[in-house]
Short mmCIF file of C-alpha atoms and ligand atoms in Angstrom, two decimals:
data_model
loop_
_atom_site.label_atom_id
_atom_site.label_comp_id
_atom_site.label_asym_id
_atom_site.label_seq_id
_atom_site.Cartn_x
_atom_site.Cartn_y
_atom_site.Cartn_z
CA UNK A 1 17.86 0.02 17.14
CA UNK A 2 14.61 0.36 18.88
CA UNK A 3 11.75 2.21 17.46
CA UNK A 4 10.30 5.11 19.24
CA UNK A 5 6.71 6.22 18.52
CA UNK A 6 5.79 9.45 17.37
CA UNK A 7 3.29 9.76 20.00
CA UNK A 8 4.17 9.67 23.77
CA UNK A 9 1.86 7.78 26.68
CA UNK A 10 0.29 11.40 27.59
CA UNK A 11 -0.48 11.60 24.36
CA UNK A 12 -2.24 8.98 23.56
CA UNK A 13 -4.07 9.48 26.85
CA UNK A 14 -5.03 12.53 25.85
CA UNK A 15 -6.59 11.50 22.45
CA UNK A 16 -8.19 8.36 23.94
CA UNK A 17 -10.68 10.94 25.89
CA UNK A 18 -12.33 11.75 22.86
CA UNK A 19 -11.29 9.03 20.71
CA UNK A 20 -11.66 5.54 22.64
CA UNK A 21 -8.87 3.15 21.84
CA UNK A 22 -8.28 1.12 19.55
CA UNK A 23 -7.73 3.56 16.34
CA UNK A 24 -5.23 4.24 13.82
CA UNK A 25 -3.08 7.23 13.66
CA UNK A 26 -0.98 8.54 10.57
CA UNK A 27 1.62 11.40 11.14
CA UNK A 28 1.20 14.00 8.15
CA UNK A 29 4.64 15.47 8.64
CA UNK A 30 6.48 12.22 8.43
CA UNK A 31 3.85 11.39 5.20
CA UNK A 32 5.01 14.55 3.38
CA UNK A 33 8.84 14.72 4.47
CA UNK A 34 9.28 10.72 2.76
CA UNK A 35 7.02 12.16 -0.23
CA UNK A 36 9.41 14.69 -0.95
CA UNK A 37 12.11 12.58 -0.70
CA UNK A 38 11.19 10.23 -2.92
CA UNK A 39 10.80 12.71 -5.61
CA UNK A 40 14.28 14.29 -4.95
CA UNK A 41 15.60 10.79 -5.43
CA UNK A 42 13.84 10.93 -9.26
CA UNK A 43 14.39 14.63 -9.92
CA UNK A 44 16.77 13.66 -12.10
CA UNK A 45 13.39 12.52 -14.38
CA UNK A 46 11.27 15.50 -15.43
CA UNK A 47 8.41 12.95 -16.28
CA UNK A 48 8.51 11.03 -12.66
CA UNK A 49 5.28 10.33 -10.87
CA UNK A 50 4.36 8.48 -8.22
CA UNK A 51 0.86 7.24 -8.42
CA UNK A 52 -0.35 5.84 -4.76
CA UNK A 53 -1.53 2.30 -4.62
CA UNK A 54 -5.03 3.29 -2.86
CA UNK A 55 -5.19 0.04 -1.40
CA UNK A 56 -2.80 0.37 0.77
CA UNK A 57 -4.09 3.12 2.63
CA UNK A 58 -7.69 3.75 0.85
CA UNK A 59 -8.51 7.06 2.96
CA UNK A 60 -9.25 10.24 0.83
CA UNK A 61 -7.88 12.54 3.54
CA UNK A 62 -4.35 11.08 3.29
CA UNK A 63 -4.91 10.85 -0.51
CA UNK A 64 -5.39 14.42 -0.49
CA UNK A 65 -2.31 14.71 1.52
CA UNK A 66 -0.34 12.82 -1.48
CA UNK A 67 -1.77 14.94 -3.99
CA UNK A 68 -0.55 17.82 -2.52
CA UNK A 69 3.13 16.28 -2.49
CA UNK A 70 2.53 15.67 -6.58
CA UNK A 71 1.24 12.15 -6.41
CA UNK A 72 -1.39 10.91 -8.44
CA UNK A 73 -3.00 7.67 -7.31
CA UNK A 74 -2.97 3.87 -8.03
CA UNK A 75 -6.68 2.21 -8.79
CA UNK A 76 -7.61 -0.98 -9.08
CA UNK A 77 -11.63 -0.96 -8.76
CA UNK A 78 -14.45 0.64 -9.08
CA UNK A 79 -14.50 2.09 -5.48
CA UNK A 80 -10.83 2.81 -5.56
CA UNK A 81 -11.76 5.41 -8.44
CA UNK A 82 -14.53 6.66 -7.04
CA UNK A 83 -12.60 7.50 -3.69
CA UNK A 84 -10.07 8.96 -5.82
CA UNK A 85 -12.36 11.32 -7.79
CA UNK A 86 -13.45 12.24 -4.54
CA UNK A 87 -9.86 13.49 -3.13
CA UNK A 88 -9.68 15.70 -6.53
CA UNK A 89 -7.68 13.58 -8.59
CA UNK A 90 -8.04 13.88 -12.48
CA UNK A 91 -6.42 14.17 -16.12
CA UNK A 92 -3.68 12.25 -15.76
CA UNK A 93 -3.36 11.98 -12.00
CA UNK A 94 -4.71 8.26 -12.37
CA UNK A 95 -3.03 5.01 -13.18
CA UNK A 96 -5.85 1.91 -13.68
CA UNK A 97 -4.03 -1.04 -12.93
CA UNK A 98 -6.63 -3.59 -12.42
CA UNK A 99 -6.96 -7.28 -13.70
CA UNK A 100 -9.40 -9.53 -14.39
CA UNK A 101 -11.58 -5.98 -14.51
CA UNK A 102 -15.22 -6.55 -14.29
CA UNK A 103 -17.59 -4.85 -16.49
CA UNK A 104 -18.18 -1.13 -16.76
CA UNK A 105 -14.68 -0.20 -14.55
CA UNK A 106 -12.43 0.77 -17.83
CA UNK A 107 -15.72 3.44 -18.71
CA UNK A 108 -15.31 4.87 -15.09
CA UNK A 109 -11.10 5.10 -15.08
CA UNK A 110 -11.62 6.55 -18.69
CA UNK A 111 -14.27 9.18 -17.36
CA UNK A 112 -11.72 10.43 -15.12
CA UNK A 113 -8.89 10.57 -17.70
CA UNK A 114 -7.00 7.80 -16.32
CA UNK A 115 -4.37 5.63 -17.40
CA UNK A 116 -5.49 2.48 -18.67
CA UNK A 117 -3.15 0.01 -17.86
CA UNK A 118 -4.02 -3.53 -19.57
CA UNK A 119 -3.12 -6.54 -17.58
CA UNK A 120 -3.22 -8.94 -20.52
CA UNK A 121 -3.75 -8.50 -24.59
CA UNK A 122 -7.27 -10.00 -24.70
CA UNK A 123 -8.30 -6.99 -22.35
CA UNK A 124 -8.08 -4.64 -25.95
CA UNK A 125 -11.15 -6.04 -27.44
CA UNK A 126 -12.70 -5.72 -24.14
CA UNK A 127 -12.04 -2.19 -23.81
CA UNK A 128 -12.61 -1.26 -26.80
CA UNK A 129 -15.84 -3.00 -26.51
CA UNK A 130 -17.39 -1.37 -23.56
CA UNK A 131 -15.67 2.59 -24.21
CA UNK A 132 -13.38 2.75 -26.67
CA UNK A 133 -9.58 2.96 -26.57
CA UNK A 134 -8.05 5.78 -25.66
CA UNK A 135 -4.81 7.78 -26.95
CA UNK A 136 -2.31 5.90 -24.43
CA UNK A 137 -2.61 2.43 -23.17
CA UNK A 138 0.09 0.75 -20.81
CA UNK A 139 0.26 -2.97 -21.04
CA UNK A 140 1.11 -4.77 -18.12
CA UNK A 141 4.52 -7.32 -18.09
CA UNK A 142 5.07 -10.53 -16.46
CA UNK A 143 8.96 -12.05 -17.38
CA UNK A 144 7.73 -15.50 -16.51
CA UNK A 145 9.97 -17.77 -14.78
CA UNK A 146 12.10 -16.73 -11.31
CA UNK A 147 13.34 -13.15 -10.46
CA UNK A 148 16.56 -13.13 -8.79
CA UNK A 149 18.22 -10.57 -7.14
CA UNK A 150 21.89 -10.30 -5.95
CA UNK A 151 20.64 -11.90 -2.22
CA UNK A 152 19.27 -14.72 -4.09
CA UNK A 153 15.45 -15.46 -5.59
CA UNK A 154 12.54 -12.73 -4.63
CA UNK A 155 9.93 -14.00 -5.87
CA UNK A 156 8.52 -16.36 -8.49
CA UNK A 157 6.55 -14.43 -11.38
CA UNK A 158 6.06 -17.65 -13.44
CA UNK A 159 3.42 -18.63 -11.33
CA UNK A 160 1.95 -15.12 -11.12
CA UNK A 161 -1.50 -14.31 -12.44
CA UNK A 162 -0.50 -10.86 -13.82
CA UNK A 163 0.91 -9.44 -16.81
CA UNK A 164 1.69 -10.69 -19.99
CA UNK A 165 4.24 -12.30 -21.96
CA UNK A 166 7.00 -10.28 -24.63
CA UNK A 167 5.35 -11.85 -27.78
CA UNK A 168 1.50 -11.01 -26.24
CA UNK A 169 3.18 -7.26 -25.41
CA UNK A 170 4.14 -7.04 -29.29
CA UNK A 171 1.08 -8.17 -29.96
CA UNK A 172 -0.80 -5.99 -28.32
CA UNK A 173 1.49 -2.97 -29.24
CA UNK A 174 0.70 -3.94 -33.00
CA UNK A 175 -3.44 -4.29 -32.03
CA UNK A 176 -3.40 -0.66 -30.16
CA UNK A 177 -1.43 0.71 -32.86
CA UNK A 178 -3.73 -0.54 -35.56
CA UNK A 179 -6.43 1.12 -33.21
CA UNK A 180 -4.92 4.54 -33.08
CA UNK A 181 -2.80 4.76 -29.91
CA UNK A 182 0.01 7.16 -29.35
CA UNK A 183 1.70 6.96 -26.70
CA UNK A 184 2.40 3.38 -24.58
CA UNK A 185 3.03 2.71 -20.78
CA UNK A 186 4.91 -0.73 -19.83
CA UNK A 187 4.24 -1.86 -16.08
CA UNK A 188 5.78 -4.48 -13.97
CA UNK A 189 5.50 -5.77 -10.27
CA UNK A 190 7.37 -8.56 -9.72
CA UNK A 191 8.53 -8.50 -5.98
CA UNK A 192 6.95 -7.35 -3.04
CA UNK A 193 7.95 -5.87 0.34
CA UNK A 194 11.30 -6.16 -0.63
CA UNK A 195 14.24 -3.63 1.20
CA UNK A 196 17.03 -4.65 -1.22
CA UNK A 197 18.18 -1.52 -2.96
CA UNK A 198 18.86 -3.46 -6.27
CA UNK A 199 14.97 -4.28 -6.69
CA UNK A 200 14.25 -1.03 -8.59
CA UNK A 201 17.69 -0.85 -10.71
CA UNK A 202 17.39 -4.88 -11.53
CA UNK A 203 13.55 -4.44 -12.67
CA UNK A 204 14.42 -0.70 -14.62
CA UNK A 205 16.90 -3.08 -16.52
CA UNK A 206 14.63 -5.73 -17.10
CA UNK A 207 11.75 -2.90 -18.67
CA UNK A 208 14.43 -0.60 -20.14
CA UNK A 209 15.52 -3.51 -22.42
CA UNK A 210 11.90 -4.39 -22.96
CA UNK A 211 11.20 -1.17 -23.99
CA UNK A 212 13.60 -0.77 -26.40
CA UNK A 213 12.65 -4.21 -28.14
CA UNK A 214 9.95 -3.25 -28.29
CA UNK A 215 10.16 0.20 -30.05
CA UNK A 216 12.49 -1.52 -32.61
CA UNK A 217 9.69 -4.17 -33.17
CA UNK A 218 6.95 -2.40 -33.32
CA UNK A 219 7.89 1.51 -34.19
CA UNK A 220 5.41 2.50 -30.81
CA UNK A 221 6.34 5.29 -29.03
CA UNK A 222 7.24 4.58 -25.00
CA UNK A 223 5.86 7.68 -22.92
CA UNK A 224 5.93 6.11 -19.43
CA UNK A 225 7.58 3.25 -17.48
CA UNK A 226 5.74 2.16 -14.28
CA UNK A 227 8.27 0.82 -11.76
CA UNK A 228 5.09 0.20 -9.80
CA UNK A 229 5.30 -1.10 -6.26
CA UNK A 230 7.22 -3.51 -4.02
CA UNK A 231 9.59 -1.11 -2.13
CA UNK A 232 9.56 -2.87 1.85
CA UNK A 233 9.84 -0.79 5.14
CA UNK A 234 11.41 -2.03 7.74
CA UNK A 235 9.26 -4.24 10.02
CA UNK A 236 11.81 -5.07 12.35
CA UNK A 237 13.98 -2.84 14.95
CA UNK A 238 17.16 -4.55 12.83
CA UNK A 239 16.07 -3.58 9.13
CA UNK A 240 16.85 -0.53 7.54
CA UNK A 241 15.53 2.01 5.47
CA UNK A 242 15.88 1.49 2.21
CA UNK A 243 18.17 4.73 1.12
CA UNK A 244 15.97 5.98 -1.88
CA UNK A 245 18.24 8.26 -3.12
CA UNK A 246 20.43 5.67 -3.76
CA UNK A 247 17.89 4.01 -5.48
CA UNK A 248 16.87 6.99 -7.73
CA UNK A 249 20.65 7.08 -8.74
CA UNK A 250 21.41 3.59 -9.19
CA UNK A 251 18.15 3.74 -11.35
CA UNK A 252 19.21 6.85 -13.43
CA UNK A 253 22.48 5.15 -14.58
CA UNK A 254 20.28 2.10 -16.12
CA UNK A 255 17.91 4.53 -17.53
CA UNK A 256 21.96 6.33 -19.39
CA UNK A 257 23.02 3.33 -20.02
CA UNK A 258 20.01 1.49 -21.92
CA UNK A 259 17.45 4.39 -22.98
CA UNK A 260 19.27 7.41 -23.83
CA UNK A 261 21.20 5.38 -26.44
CA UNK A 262 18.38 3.89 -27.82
CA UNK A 263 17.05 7.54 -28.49
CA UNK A 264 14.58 6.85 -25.66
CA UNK A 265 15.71 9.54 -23.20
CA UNK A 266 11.96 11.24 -22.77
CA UNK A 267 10.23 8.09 -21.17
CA UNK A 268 8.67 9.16 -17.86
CA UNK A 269 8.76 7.32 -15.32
CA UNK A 270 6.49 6.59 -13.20
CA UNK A 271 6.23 4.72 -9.57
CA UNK A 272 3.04 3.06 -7.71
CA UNK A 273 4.45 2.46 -4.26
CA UNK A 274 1.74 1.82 -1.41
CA UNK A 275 3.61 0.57 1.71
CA UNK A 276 6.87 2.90 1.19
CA UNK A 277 4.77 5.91 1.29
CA UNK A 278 2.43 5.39 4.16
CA UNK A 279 3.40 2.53 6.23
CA UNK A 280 5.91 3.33 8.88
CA UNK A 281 3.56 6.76 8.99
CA UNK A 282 0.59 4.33 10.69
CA UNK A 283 0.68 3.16 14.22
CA UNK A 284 -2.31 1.46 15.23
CA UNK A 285 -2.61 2.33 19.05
CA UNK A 286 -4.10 -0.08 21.49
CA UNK A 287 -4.78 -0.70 25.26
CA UNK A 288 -4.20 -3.76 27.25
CA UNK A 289 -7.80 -4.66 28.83
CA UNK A 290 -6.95 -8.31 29.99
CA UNK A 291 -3.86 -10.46 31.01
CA UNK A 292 -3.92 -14.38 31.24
CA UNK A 293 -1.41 -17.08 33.15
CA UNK A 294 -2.08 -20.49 31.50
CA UNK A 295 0.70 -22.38 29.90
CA UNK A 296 1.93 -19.19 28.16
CA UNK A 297 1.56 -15.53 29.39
CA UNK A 298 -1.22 -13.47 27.13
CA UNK A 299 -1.89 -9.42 27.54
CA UNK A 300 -5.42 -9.44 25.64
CA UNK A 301 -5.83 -6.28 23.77
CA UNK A 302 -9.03 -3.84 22.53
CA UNK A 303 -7.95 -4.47 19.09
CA UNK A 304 -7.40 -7.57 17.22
CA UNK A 305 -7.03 -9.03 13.61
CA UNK A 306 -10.26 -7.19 12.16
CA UNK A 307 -7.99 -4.17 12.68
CA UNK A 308 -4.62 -5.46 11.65
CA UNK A 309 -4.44 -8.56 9.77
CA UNK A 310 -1.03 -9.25 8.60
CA UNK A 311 0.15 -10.86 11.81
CA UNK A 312 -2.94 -13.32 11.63
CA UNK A 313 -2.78 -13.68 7.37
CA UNK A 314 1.24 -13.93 7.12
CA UNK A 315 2.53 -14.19 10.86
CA UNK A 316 3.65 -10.90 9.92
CA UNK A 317 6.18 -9.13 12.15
CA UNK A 318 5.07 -5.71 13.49
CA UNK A 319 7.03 -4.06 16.31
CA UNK A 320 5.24 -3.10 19.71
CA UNK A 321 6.02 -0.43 21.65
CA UNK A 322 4.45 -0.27 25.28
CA UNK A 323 3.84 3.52 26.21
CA UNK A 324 5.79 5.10 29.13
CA UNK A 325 7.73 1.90 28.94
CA UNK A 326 10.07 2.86 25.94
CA UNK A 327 13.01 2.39 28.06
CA UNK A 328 12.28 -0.30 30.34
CA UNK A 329 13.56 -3.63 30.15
CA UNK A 330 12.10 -6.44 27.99
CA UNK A 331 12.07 -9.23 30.56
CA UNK A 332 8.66 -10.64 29.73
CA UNK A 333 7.42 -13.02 26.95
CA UNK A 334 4.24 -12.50 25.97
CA UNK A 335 1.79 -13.14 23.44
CA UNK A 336 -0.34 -9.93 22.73
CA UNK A 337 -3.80 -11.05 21.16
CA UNK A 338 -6.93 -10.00 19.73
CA UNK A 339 -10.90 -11.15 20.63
CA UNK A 340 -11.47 -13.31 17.76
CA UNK A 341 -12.60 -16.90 17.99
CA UNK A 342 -9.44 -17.69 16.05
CA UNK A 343 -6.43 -18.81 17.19
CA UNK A 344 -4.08 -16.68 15.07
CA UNK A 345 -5.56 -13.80 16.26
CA UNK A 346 -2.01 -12.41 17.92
CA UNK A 347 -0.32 -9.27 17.10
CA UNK A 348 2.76 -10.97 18.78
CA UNK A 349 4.02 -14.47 19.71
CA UNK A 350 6.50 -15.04 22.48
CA UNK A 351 7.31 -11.04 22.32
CA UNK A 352 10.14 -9.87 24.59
CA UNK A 353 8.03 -6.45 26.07
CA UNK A 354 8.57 -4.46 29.51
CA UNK A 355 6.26 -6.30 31.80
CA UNK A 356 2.27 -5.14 31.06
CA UNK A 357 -0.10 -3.55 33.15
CA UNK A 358 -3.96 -3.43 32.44
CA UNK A 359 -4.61 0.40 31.04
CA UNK A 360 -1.60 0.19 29.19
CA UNK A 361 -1.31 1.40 25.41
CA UNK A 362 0.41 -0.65 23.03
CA UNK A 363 1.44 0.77 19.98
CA UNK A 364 1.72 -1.52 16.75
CA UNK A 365 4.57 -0.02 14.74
CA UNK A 366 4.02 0.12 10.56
CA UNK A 367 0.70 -0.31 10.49
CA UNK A 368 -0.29 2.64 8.11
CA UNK A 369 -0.43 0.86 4.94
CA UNK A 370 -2.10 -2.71 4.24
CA UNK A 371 -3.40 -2.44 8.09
CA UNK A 372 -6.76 -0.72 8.24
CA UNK A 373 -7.45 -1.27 4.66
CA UNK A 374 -7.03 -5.12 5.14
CA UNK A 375 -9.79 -5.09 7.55
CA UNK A 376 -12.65 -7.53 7.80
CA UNK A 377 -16.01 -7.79 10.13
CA UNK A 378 -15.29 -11.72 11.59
CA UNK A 379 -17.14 -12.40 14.44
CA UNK A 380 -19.38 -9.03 14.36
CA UNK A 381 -16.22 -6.89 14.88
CA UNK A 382 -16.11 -3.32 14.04
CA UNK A 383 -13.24 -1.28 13.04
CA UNK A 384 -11.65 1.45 14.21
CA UNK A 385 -11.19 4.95 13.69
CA UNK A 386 -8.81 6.11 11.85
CA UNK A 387 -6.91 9.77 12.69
CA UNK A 388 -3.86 12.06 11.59
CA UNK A 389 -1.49 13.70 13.82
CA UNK A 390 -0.93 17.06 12.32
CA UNK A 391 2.03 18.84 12.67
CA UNK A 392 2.12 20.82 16.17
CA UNK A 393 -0.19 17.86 17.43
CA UNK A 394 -3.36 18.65 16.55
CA UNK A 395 -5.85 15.41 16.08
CA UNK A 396 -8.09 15.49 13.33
CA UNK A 397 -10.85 12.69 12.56
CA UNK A 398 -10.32 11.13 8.72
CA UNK A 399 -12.79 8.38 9.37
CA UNK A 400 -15.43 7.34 12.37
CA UNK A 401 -15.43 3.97 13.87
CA UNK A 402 -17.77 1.74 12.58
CA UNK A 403 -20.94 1.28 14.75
CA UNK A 404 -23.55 -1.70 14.55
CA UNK A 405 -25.45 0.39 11.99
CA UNK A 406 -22.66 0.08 9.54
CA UNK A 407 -22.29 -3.36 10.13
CA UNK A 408 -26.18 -4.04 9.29
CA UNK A 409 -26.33 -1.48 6.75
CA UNK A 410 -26.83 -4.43 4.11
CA UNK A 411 -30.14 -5.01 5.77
CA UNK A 412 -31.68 -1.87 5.40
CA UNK A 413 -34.38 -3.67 3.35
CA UNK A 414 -35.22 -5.51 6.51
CA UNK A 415 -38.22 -4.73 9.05
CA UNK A 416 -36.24 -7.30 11.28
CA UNK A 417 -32.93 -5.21 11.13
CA UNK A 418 -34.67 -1.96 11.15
CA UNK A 419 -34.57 -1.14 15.26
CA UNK A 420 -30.64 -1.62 14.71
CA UNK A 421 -30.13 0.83 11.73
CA UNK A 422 -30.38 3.82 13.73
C1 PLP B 1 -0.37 -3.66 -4.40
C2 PLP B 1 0.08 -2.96 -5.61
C3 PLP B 1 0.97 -1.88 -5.52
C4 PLP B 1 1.56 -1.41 -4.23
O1 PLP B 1 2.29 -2.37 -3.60
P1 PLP B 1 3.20 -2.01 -2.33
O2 PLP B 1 3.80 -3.33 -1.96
O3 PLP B 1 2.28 -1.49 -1.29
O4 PLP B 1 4.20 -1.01 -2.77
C5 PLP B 1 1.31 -1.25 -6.70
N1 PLP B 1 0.81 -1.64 -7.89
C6 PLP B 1 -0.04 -2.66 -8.01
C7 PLP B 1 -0.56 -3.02 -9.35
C8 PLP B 1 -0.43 -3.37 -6.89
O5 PLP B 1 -1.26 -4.40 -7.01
#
């Protein structure tokens, strides 16, 4: 199956005259239509909520977008709530999963009525140091050991930073209860980019069980189970879409099968996806501006890693459609590369693509979550602007490219920087 762009070559061309190339653009339509969906798939819930990992897409236009689909948002810093506050999220709108939180984050989340969600059980004398604890607390859950799917082993939470153990989650029930807490959250991420449908049933069983050991251990009441994260897109022409109501159903008959007997049938439950919402709504859109012959063929590109990283971090696959060229042949092997002074600056590596010409845009497929917000300023680059096709193709602006100012900003105590600040 090829992928077609929501965008054609005229287009583009038409936006590059007021926006230069390279920049990002999100399609709102496609951002709301998979919003919705995802909350038919859990209508079945009356709790469900999907909070928005901000990092994967950390712009407060498209969190406003979300918010108007019923999402709340997923923090992990400082900025991250601050950018939320901005967008208009509040009371209960917030989820606070951070770890190894510095100092004076847990009074911000807690200013904007946010979820506190602990990532280990010495992290309750911390916040109750610094603001007090509040009426619900989620405690964060790491199984240990390997996770296993039915297509074999995902991922490898034993060696994982996050969470804590059952007896530290008792523990910490016991502590918070002692404290005054009401109601309890239990969170778990434990595989990421995944697009095996069992990922969300497996882990509900995993934290259904939990929860229910840990009601009969402890007496706490369970308000809210965070699925979190980890849902995949797919990258590549051949994967498929995870089917989501699928999901929500083969979820719902865990949820009859382990909570309702337990007496636990009111447990929201809540989900913090990043790249399922917003990535395969991103395209970053590019124009060829050099080719090279040497011992490989090489279309150099206006963008490059400081926009999109994943290809350079993880030799990430990300699909590339040439404009005006969706149906031609792909008889040429190319790699397509950035302008760093770093080798694994390439969006693609011996790419089959319709042969190149300079002028021509490129479109980088899935690039709308965990692409611009990934970006970095190596070698003095600046990034791009970032806009949102809105439905009946109207382009507006969420966020400027960067000029040299904004690069030297940090020196604005400087007399030497000064002449470049303006
Ligand atoms: C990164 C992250 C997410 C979102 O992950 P995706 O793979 O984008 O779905 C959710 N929750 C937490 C705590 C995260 O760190």
């Amino acid at each position: 199956m090829n992928k077609i762009p929501f965008v054609t070559k005229e287009q583009v061309a038409e936006i590059a005259k007021s926006y230069p190339t390279p920049f990002y653009l999100y399609d709102e339509e496609a951002i709301r239509a998979n919003a919705r969906e995802l909350y038919e798939a859990f209508s079945w819930n009356p709790g469900f909520k999907e909070f928005f990992a901000v990092k994967a897409t950390p712009n407060p236009y498209l969190l406003q977008i979300l918010r108007e689909e019923g999402c709340g948002v997923d923090c992990s810093s400082y900025t991250e709530l601050l950018l939320s506050e901005a967008a208009g999220f509040g009371n209960g709108e917030i989820m606070f999963s951070s770890n190894e939180t510095p100092v004076g984050e847990f009074t911000k989340a807690r200013e904007l009525g946010a979820y506190i969600n602990l990532d280990d059980v010495t992290h309750i004398p911390f916040l109750q140091k610094e603001c007090g604890i509040p009426e619900t607390v989620c405690m964060r859950y790491n199984p240990g050991g390997i996770y296993e799917l039915e297509n074999g082993i995902m991922d490898n939470p034993g060696d994982a930073k996050y969470g804590c153990t059952e007896a530290q989650m008792v523990e910490g029930y016991q502590k918070l209860l002692a404290l005054g807490v009401k109601n309890f959250g239990i969170h778990s991420f434990l595989v990421s980019n995944t697009i095996a449908e069992d990922y969300y049933p497996t882990l509900a069983r995993t934290l259904f069980t939990l929860a229910v050991r840990l009601k009969e251990k402890t007496g706490a009441h369970i308000a809210f189970i965070n699925l979190s994260g980890g849902i995949g897109i797919p990258y590549r022409p051949e994967d498929e879409k995870v089917n989501i109501k699928r999901v929500g159903e083969a979820v719902r008959k865990v949820y009859e099968e382990v909570l309702v007997p337990a007496g636990m049938g009111d447990v929201a439950l809540f989900t913090e996806l990043g790249r399922y919402m917003m990535g395969p709504y991103g395209i970053l859109v590019t124009k060829a501006i050099h080719e090279k012959h040497i011992y490989k063929e090489y279309i150099g590109v206006d963008a490059c890693a400081v926009n999109l990283m994943r290809p350079a971090m993880y030799r990430a696959y990300h699909h590339i459609t040439v404009l005006g060229k969706e149906n031609a042949p792909a008889d040429c092997l190319y790699d397509v590369v950035g302008s760093l002074c770093e080798n694994n600056d390439k969006f693609a590596i011996d790419r089959k693509l319709p042969k190149i010409e300079i002028g021509d845009y490129l479109v980088i497929h899935d690039a709308g979550a965990h692409g611009y917000a990934m970006g970095y300023n190596y070698n003095g680059k600046l990034k791009c602007a970032e806009l949102l096709w809105k439905p009946g193709g109207k382009v507006q602006m969420i966020r400027r490219a960067e000029q040299p100012k904004d690069y030297f900003a940090t020196f604005d105590f400087s007399d030497m920087m000064k002449p470049y600040l303006s």
